């Protein structure tokens, strides 16, 4: 459900006709000469219940176009659901049957289409001048004056192909079948459309309108972009452009911009920027990098400059030109002065030292589409591993384990993970309290419903898929977000799952390896397009509460009543969030002992990102930081914290980059479109008062698509490095993994490995308070809650606590969720890792050997 600017170009009515009549019969499509075209409005939702509710509203006088705009998943939502004029014979048989008897203004019952549950309304034939049919699952219509990005990626085209492919009912319960049908769908549409467009010119013109033929070439170009064949993309777009010059000049501006976008992406691939990025695709105010094959990039720049000559005030074009130069090493020197975005708009006001990407030297050889990342110790050998997933339906997981020489190697096959294909996000927990961390794989985000996988750790270096046995296989949903938490403090971790256009699920852990969905009884069974869920005890009553971030219609805060039920306190608490949300989490950013809330906004708009950097007025809601007022409410401190920005954050997490004791934020940004060149952002926490953008000085401003983020001390030198899963939503946007090594800041630290006894074994939800005293005698508290961090990417459950400079640990206090036990230790030496077991009066020091990470030894 990634958004796309409405173009009138995409997966065409011609392709829709191929699906309606059968791909093999595509060339025989001949609408009757006497048949009058019709127009109609369409609403598509994901469930029959939702469709029935909307139908009841329509019977009671609701406006169809407004409901479509607000509720429909079809791209026609942005035009009030309007489609046509189009011949009835080009539609599916069930749509024909529903529409044929309807008078103008008449409304059908609920229909089941390949894309969901639908309602149609007959419209005046003259209501629309476009024959374009919805080509993707879209967000609701554009808000305010936000300009959404132009998409060149093929993501929605491939998704629509999969939607319309005939599949068995249980296809989405097998990751292998998901892979096979994905490949089959794209291949079939590619072949059929190529065959049609290769037919004799006279036959083609007599069968399809000029616009349909143009759209057909655009669709072929988009599908080529999906797989990364950018040479063909450019060729198909150029053919569409030649036809548009003669038949549809109104399409030329978008086609020219699409050609420029495709050309830049082609130049990046040709120059190896995705596979061996180095510093070439980092946000930088100094330039750098070089091109081995500059010709393709020169062609792209010429296209962009020609467009800017026509539209010199187009902020999106100006940003993309500057971002393209950054991604290929030419910013700022080669950017024409009249189009240059000032280096001061990007410069960091503080120098935090440069984080260097050492993934290749460390042996973390991963090149894939989007995905999740978990950094943790899965085999209890005292060393951290890196586990990643791959959004590509046929992409394999990777498990990077330390070898004897300290470098990493992929052991996914030995671990039994080689058949775990796809997966957009990952999270870890010890759900069965056996002392070994298990893994949840989430699939279907932004796409069709697909299975999730619960992988039980066998405590011998292998995993077993126990999804069905645990009761988590059905119903299959579209999701990329879940939170492990013990909602009733019975010592067993429960699972809260956020779904997209399906009810959230709250799986209560029975303690015998199985789960029961109690969402309805618990009062949390809401339906939204949910992009993040987080658990945390915001009111310090001993029970974890739940926060839900939704892509539309606002976020929700559920208060835990202490009896396995929750109540919605969003309005009272004042944490509605932005109009559109994505990453969100609880964390104590100001170290006052009360959990605060970070809630991003997410607009598919390069222009709004550019405005945020350039200091221009914003048209969209910014990300939000809510400070806990300690009375059940929160204060919006976004402006005071310097976070009034509109970005496109996806994979995001928090950690302490400089060991000062305050939690910093790293936001991976992007969208499927290849136009979305926008730097990931590192935000340094200034003493719990505000955040400073230190992206440039830290060297972490990756310009390509940022997904899973984990903070972890991978070389055991006492500071947190950053494991960063980079890559887009399509196979053609695959990217190398980033492993940013922390340069160190000379501050002290403490590692805390907590082991639950009556509480859950992984200690998730345990509260930590470390009191330190500086050389001047001043005391301060540092607070942490055990968990894996943000909502997209998972840091180790072992907690890393920065202490600041020359600090003396006065006291470490642990509060356990299930037993209510409070442990206090006063004799702990800093700069070490210790293990604390629930209810023990002693702790154990853990010896950690310094390990290499990249070209140099750890400090």
mmCIF file of N, CA and C in Angstrom, residues 326-417:
data_model
loop_
_atom_site.group_PDB
_atom_site.id
_atom_site.type_symbol
_atom_site.label_atom_id
_atom_site.label_comp_id
_atom_site.label_asym_id
_atom_site.label_seq_id
_atom_site.Cartn_x
_atom_site.Cartn_y
_atom_site.Cartn_z
ATOM 1 N N UNK A 326 24.882 13.372 -5.314
ATOM 2 C CA UNK A 326 25.443 12.806 -4.086
ATOM 3 C C UNK A 326 25.672 11.312 -4.232
ATOM 4 N N UNK A 327 24.680 10.633 -4.820
ATOM 5 C CA UNK A 327 24.756 9.185 -4.942
ATOM 6 C C UNK A 327 25.843 8.751 -5.911
ATOM 7 N N UNK A 328 26.327 9.688 -6.723
ATOM 8 C CA UNK A 328 27.355 9.332 -7.697
ATOM 9 C C UNK A 328 28.612 10.181 -7.549
ATOM 10 N N UNK A 329 28.727 10.885 -6.418
ATOM 11 C CA UNK A 329 29.985 11.540 -6.074
ATOM 12 C C UNK A 329 30.193 12.940 -6.605
ATOM 13 N N UNK A 330 29.184 13.569 -7.193
ATOM 14 C CA UNK A 330 29.413 14.863 -7.819
ATOM 15 C C UNK A 330 28.896 16.067 -7.076
ATOM 16 N N UNK A 331 28.343 15.857 -5.874
ATOM 17 C CA UNK A 331 27.812 16.990 -5.105
ATOM 18 C C UNK A 331 28.910 17.530 -4.189
ATOM 19 N N UNK A 332 29.079 18.837 -4.063
ATOM 20 C CA UNK A 332 28.328 19.914 -4.714
ATOM 21 C C UNK A 332 28.982 20.448 -5.995
ATOM 22 N N UNK A 333 30.212 20.007 -6.281
ATOM 23 C CA UNK A 333 31.012 20.658 -7.306
ATOM 24 C C UNK A 333 30.371 20.651 -8.683
ATOM 25 N N UNK A 334 29.694 19.537 -9.039
ATOM 26 C CA UNK A 334 29.193 19.410 -10.403
ATOM 27 C C UNK A 334 27.750 19.878 -10.568
ATOM 28 N N UNK A 335 27.099 20.246 -9.483
ATOM 29 C CA UNK A 335 25.713 20.700 -9.584
ATOM 30 C C UNK A 335 25.698 22.138 -10.106
ATOM 31 N N UNK A 336 24.937 22.416 -11.161
ATOM 32 C CA UNK A 336 24.832 23.792 -11.642
ATOM 33 C C UNK A 336 24.395 24.723 -10.513
ATOM 34 N N UNK A 337 25.075 25.847 -10.344
ATOM 35 C CA UNK A 337 24.786 26.744 -9.198
ATOM 36 C C UNK A 337 23.315 27.112 -9.048
ATOM 37 N N UNK A 338 22.612 27.310 -10.166
ATOM 38 C CA UNK A 338 21.214 27.736 -10.040
ATOM 39 C C UNK A 338 20.308 26.634 -9.494
ATOM 40 N N UNK A 339 20.803 25.381 -9.520
ATOM 41 C CA UNK A 339 20.012 24.269 -8.993
ATOM 42 C C UNK A 339 20.605 23.682 -7.718
ATOM 43 N N UNK A 340 21.677 24.242 -7.234
ATOM 44 C CA UNK A 340 22.375 23.682 -6.072
ATOM 45 C C UNK A 340 21.591 23.923 -4.784
ATOM 46 N N UNK A 341 21.393 22.852 -4.021
ATOM 47 C CA UNK A 341 20.891 22.987 -2.653
ATOM 48 C C UNK A 341 22.106 23.211 -1.762
ATOM 49 N N UNK A 342 22.083 24.259 -0.982
ATOM 50 C CA UNK A 342 23.263 24.698 -0.233
ATOM 51 C C UNK A 342 23.771 23.608 0.706
ATOM 52 N N UNK A 343 25.077 23.488 0.789
ATOM 53 C CA UNK A 343 25.672 22.518 1.704
ATOM 54 C C UNK A 343 25.281 22.809 3.144
ATOM 55 N N UNK A 344 24.997 24.069 3.445
ATOM 56 C CA UNK A 344 24.597 24.424 4.813
ATOM 57 C C UNK A 344 23.272 23.786 5.206
ATOM 58 N N UNK A 345 22.454 23.412 4.225
ATOM 59 C CA UNK A 345 21.182 22.758 4.530
ATOM 60 C C UNK A 345 21.383 21.333 5.028
ATOM 61 N N UNK A 346 22.579 20.776 4.788
ATOM 62 C CA UNK A 346 22.861 19.397 5.187
ATOM 63 C C UNK A 346 23.894 19.301 6.308
ATOM 64 N N UNK A 347 24.676 20.341 6.513
ATOM 65 C CA UNK A 347 25.819 20.267 7.422
ATOM 66 C C UNK A 347 25.399 19.956 8.855
ATOM 67 N N UNK A 348 26.228 19.158 9.549
ATOM 68 C CA UNK A 348 25.984 18.831 10.955
ATOM 69 C C UNK A 348 26.535 19.939 11.847
ATOM 70 N N UNK A 349 25.741 20.412 12.792
ATOM 71 C CA UNK A 349 26.252 21.439 13.716
ATOM 72 C C UNK A 349 27.228 20.880 14.750
ATOM 73 N N UNK A 350 27.301 19.540 14.848
ATOM 74 C CA UNK A 350 28.215 18.914 15.805
ATOM 75 C C UNK A 350 28.964 17.778 15.124
ATOM 76 N N UNK A 351 30.192 17.552 15.583
ATOM 77 C CA UNK A 351 31.002 16.459 15.058
ATOM 78 C C UNK A 351 30.989 15.315 16.062
ATOM 79 N N UNK A 352 30.429 14.193 15.665
ATOM 80 C CA UNK A 352 30.359 13.037 16.570
ATOM 81 C C UNK A 352 31.341 11.943 16.167
ATOM 82 N N UNK A 353 32.240 12.257 15.263
ATOM 83 C CA UNK A 353 33.166 11.237 14.786
ATOM 84 C C UNK A 353 32.535 10.423 13.675
ATOM 85 N N UNK A 354 33.350 9.918 12.800
ATOM 86 C CA UNK A 354 32.839 9.239 11.611
ATOM 87 C C UNK A 354 32.675 7.743 11.838
ATOM 88 N N UNK A 355 31.481 7.245 11.572
ATOM 89 C CA UNK A 355 31.191 5.816 11.593
ATOM 90 C C UNK A 355 31.538 5.262 10.210
ATOM 91 N N UNK A 356 32.412 4.292 10.140
ATOM 92 C CA UNK A 356 32.866 3.751 8.864
ATOM 93 C C UNK A 356 32.183 2.408 8.600
ATOM 94 N N UNK A 357 31.697 2.232 7.371
ATOM 95 C CA UNK A 357 31.076 0.968 6.977
ATOM 96 C C UNK A 357 32.158 -0.089 6.788
ATOM 97 N N UNK A 358 32.135 -1.125 7.640
ATOM 98 C CA UNK A 358 33.154 -2.175 7.596
ATOM 99 C C UNK A 358 32.538 -3.535 7.258
ATOM 100 N N UNK A 359 31.319 -3.537 6.713
ATOM 101 C CA UNK A 359 30.657 -4.810 6.427
ATOM 102 C C UNK A 359 31.497 -5.737 5.547
ATOM 103 N N UNK A 360 32.081 -5.261 4.438
ATOM 104 C CA UNK A 360 32.857 -6.188 3.605
ATOM 105 C C UNK A 360 34.053 -6.782 4.334
ATOM 106 N N UNK A 361 34.797 -5.951 5.076
ATOM 107 C CA UNK A 361 35.969 -6.447 5.798
ATOM 108 C C UNK A 361 35.579 -7.401 6.921
ATOM 109 N N UNK A 362 34.380 -7.201 7.497
ATOM 110 C CA UNK A 362 33.934 -8.047 8.604
ATOM 111 C C UNK A 362 33.324 -9.354 8.135
ATOM 112 N N UNK A 363 33.143 -9.515 6.828
ATOM 113 C CA UNK A 363 32.565 -10.749 6.308
ATOM 114 C C UNK A 363 31.053 -10.756 6.244
ATOM 115 N N UNK A 364 30.419 -9.595 6.458
ATOM 116 C CA UNK A 364 28.965 -9.510 6.382
ATOM 117 C C UNK A 364 28.604 -9.229 4.925
ATOM 118 N N UNK A 365 28.645 -10.262 4.129
ATOM 119 C CA UNK A 365 28.426 -10.136 2.694
ATOM 120 C C UNK A 365 26.968 -10.415 2.378
ATOM 121 N N UNK A 366 26.199 -9.365 2.336
ATOM 122 C CA UNK A 366 24.768 -9.481 2.090
ATOM 123 C C UNK A 366 24.375 -8.433 1.070
ATOM 124 N N UNK A 367 23.670 -8.864 0.036
ATOM 125 C CA UNK A 367 23.190 -7.969 -1.012
ATOM 126 C C UNK A 367 21.776 -8.403 -1.347
ATOM 127 N N UNK A 368 20.795 -7.595 -0.971
ATOM 128 C CA UNK A 368 19.415 -8.045 -1.142
ATOM 129 C C UNK A 368 18.456 -6.877 -1.125
ATOM 130 N N UNK A 369 17.190 -7.201 -1.298
ATOM 131 C CA UNK A 369 16.120 -6.219 -1.189
ATOM 132 C C UNK A 369 15.935 -5.824 0.277
ATOM 133 N N UNK A 370 14.875 -5.090 0.533
ATOM 134 C CA UNK A 370 14.531 -4.676 1.892
ATOM 135 C C UNK A 370 14.436 -5.885 2.814
ATOM 136 N N UNK A 371 14.500 -5.643 4.108
ATOM 137 C CA UNK A 371 14.376 -6.735 5.063
ATOM 138 C C UNK A 371 14.603 -6.263 6.478
ATOM 139 N N UNK A 372 14.516 -7.193 7.389
ATOM 140 C CA UNK A 372 14.739 -6.894 8.791
ATOM 141 C C UNK A 372 16.113 -7.338 9.236
ATOM 142 N N UNK A 373 16.462 -6.959 10.443
ATOM 143 C CA UNK A 373 17.730 -7.383 11.034
ATOM 144 C C UNK A 373 17.538 -7.572 12.532
ATOM 145 N N UNK A 374 18.123 -8.643 13.056
ATOM 146 C CA UNK A 374 18.214 -8.857 14.496
ATOM 147 C C UNK A 374 19.674 -9.108 14.824
ATOM 148 N N UNK A 375 20.190 -8.398 15.805
ATOM 149 C CA UNK A 375 21.530 -8.687 16.327
ATOM 150 C C UNK A 375 21.356 -9.222 17.736
ATOM 151 N N UNK A 376 21.803 -10.454 17.962
ATOM 152 C CA UNK A 376 21.713 -11.057 19.289
ATOM 153 C C UNK A 376 22.556 -12.328 19.315
ATOM 154 N N UNK A 377 22.650 -12.916 20.494
ATOM 155 C CA UNK A 377 23.412 -14.160 20.672
ATOM 156 C C UNK A 377 22.433 -15.322 20.621
ATOM 157 N N UNK A 378 22.376 -15.984 19.473
ATOM 158 C CA UNK A 378 21.391 -17.039 19.282
ATOM 159 C C UNK A 378 21.876 -18.411 19.738
ATOM 160 N N UNK A 379 23.189 -18.605 19.858
ATOM 161 C CA UNK A 379 23.698 -19.924 20.269
ATOM 162 C C UNK A 379 24.371 -19.887 21.638
ATOM 163 N N UNK A 380 24.198 -18.760 22.361
ATOM 164 C CA UNK A 380 24.700 -18.621 23.732
ATOM 165 C C UNK A 380 26.197 -18.889 23.848
ATOM 166 N N UNK A 381 26.947 -18.432 22.822
ATOM 167 C CA UNK A 381 28.403 -18.566 22.899
ATOM 168 C C UNK A 381 29.066 -17.281 23.358
ATOM 169 N N UNK A 382 28.248 -16.297 23.729
ATOM 170 C CA UNK A 382 28.786 -15.040 24.214
ATOM 171 C C UNK A 382 29.106 -14.033 23.130
ATOM 172 N N UNK A 383 28.877 -14.399 21.862
ATOM 173 C CA UNK A 383 29.147 -13.491 20.745
ATOM 174 C C UNK A 383 27.845 -13.192 20.004
ATOM 175 N N UNK A 384 27.756 -11.974 19.496
ATOM 176 C CA UNK A 384 26.558 -11.561 18.800
ATOM 177 C C UNK A 384 26.566 -12.036 17.347
ATOM 178 N N UNK A 385 25.413 -12.499 16.880
ATOM 179 C CA UNK A 385 25.223 -12.837 15.476
ATOM 180 C C UNK A 385 24.326 -11.786 14.824
ATOM 181 N N UNK A 386 24.334 -11.786 13.487
ATOM 182 C CA UNK A 386 23.508 -10.864 12.708
ATOM 183 C C UNK A 386 22.580 -11.696 11.838
ATOM 184 N N UNK A 387 21.280 -11.564 12.070
ATOM 185 C CA UNK A 387 20.273 -12.296 11.309
ATOM 186 C C UNK A 387 19.509 -11.312 10.437
ATOM 187 N N UNK A 388 19.384 -11.614 9.133
ATOM 188 C CA UNK A 388 18.666 -10.723 8.230
ATOM 189 C C UNK A 388 17.637 -11.503 7.426
ATOM 190 N N UNK A 389 16.620 -10.787 6.961
ATOM 191 C CA UNK A 389 15.629 -11.349 6.046
ATOM 192 C C UNK A 389 15.679 -10.582 4.739
ATOM 193 N N UNK A 390 14.894 -11.051 3.761
ATOM 194 C CA UNK A 390 14.914 -10.477 2.420
ATOM 195 C C UNK A 390 13.488 -10.366 1.924
ATOM 196 N N UNK A 391 13.033 -9.148 1.638
ATOM 197 C CA UNK A 391 11.655 -8.904 1.205
ATOM 198 C C UNK A 391 11.330 -9.584 -0.122
ATOM 199 N N UNK A 392 12.344 -9.795 -0.947
ATOM 200 C CA UNK A 392 12.151 -10.555 -2.183
ATOM 201 C C UNK A 392 11.526 -11.907 -1.821
ATOM 202 N N UNK A 393 10.393 -12.222 -2.425
ATOM 203 C CA UNK A 393 9.677 -13.447 -2.061
ATOM 204 C C UNK A 393 10.532 -14.694 -2.203
ATOM 205 N N UNK A 394 11.556 -14.628 -3.050
ATOM 206 C CA UNK A 394 12.444 -15.781 -3.236
ATOM 207 C C UNK A 394 13.785 -15.572 -2.537
ATOM 208 N N UNK A 395 13.910 -14.511 -1.773
ATOM 209 C CA UNK A 395 15.173 -14.202 -1.104
ATOM 210 C C UNK A 395 15.334 -14.954 0.199
ATOM 211 N N UNK A 396 16.535 -15.417 0.470
ATOM 212 C CA UNK A 396 16.811 -16.235 1.651
ATOM 213 C C UNK A 396 17.262 -15.378 2.832
ATOM 214 N N UNK A 397 17.001 -15.892 4.018
ATOM 215 C CA UNK A 397 17.537 -15.289 5.227
ATOM 216 C C UNK A 397 19.039 -15.575 5.301
ATOM 217 N N UNK A 398 19.745 -14.750 6.065
ATOM 218 C CA UNK A 398 21.161 -14.972 6.312
ATOM 219 C C UNK A 398 21.432 -14.846 7.803
ATOM 220 N N UNK A 399 22.285 -15.735 8.320
ATOM 221 C CA UNK A 399 22.670 -15.712 9.730
ATOM 222 C C UNK A 399 24.189 -15.641 9.791
ATOM 223 N N UNK A 400 24.696 -14.470 10.129
ATOM 224 C CA UNK A 400 26.142 -14.258 10.165
ATOM 225 C C UNK A 400 26.675 -14.558 11.561
ATOM 226 N N UNK A 401 27.522 -15.579 11.628
ATOM 227 C CA UNK A 401 28.072 -16.081 12.878
ATOM 228 C C UNK A 401 29.583 -15.820 12.906
ATOM 229 N N UNK A 402 30.123 -15.609 14.087
ATOM 230 C CA UNK A 402 31.562 -15.373 14.221
ATOM 231 C C UNK A 402 32.362 -16.651 13.980
ATOM 232 N N UNK A 403 33.375 -16.525 13.149
ATOM 233 C CA UNK A 403 34.320 -17.623 12.966
ATOM 234 C C UNK A 403 35.421 -17.520 14.031
ATOM 235 N N UNK A 404 36.301 -18.493 14.002
ATOM 236 C CA UNK A 404 37.391 -18.518 14.987
ATOM 237 C C UNK A 404 38.272 -17.284 14.878
ATOM 238 N N UNK A 405 38.417 -16.730 13.681
ATOM 239 C CA UNK A 405 39.261 -15.546 13.506
ATOM 240 C C UNK A 405 38.527 -14.244 13.814
ATOM 241 N N UNK A 406 37.283 -14.364 14.266
ATOM 242 C CA UNK A 406 36.522 -13.189 14.671
ATOM 243 C C UNK A 406 35.666 -12.587 13.583
ATOM 244 N N UNK A 407 35.885 -12.991 12.335
ATOM 245 C CA UNK A 407 35.070 -12.463 11.246
ATOM 246 C C UNK A 407 33.784 -13.273 11.111
ATOM 247 N N UNK A 408 32.871 -12.772 10.287
ATOM 248 C CA UNK A 408 31.553 -13.385 10.159
ATOM 249 C C UNK A 408 31.480 -14.299 8.941
ATOM 250 N N UNK A 409 30.628 -15.319 9.039
ATOM 251 C CA UNK A 409 30.277 -16.147 7.904
ATOM 252 C C UNK A 409 28.805 -16.492 8.002
ATOM 253 N N UNK A 410 28.181 -16.714 6.844
ATOM 254 C CA UNK A 410 26.755 -17.020 6.790
ATOM 255 C C UNK A 410 26.525 -18.497 7.105
ATOM 256 N N UNK A 411 25.764 -18.769 8.179
ATOM 257 C CA UNK A 411 25.441 -20.136 8.570
ATOM 258 C C UNK A 411 23.934 -20.409 8.531
ATOM 259 N N UNK A 412 23.226 -19.687 7.667
ATOM 260 C CA UNK A 412 21.777 -19.868 7.604
ATOM 261 C C UNK A 412 21.401 -21.290 7.233
ATOM 262 N N UNK A 413 22.120 -21.875 6.295
ATOM 263 C CA UNK A 413 21.785 -23.229 5.872
ATOM 264 C C UNK A 413 21.988 -24.227 6.997
ATOM 265 N N UNK A 414 23.129 -24.122 7.702
ATOM 266 C CA UNK A 414 23.397 -25.024 8.825
ATOM 267 C C UNK A 414 22.361 -24.839 9.935
ATOM 268 N N UNK A 415 21.823 -23.620 10.044
ATOM 269 C CA UNK A 415 20.853 -23.332 11.104
ATOM 270 C C UNK A 415 19.436 -23.733 10.726
ATOM 271 N N UNK A 416 19.244 -24.255 9.512
ATOM 272 C CA UNK A 416 17.910 -24.657 9.089
ATOM 273 C C UNK A 416 17.039 -23.513 8.640
ATOM 274 N N UNK A 417 17.669 -22.421 8.175
ATOM 275 C CA UNK A 417 16.919 -21.229 7.789
ATOM 276 C C UNK A 417 16.845 -21.039 6.283
#
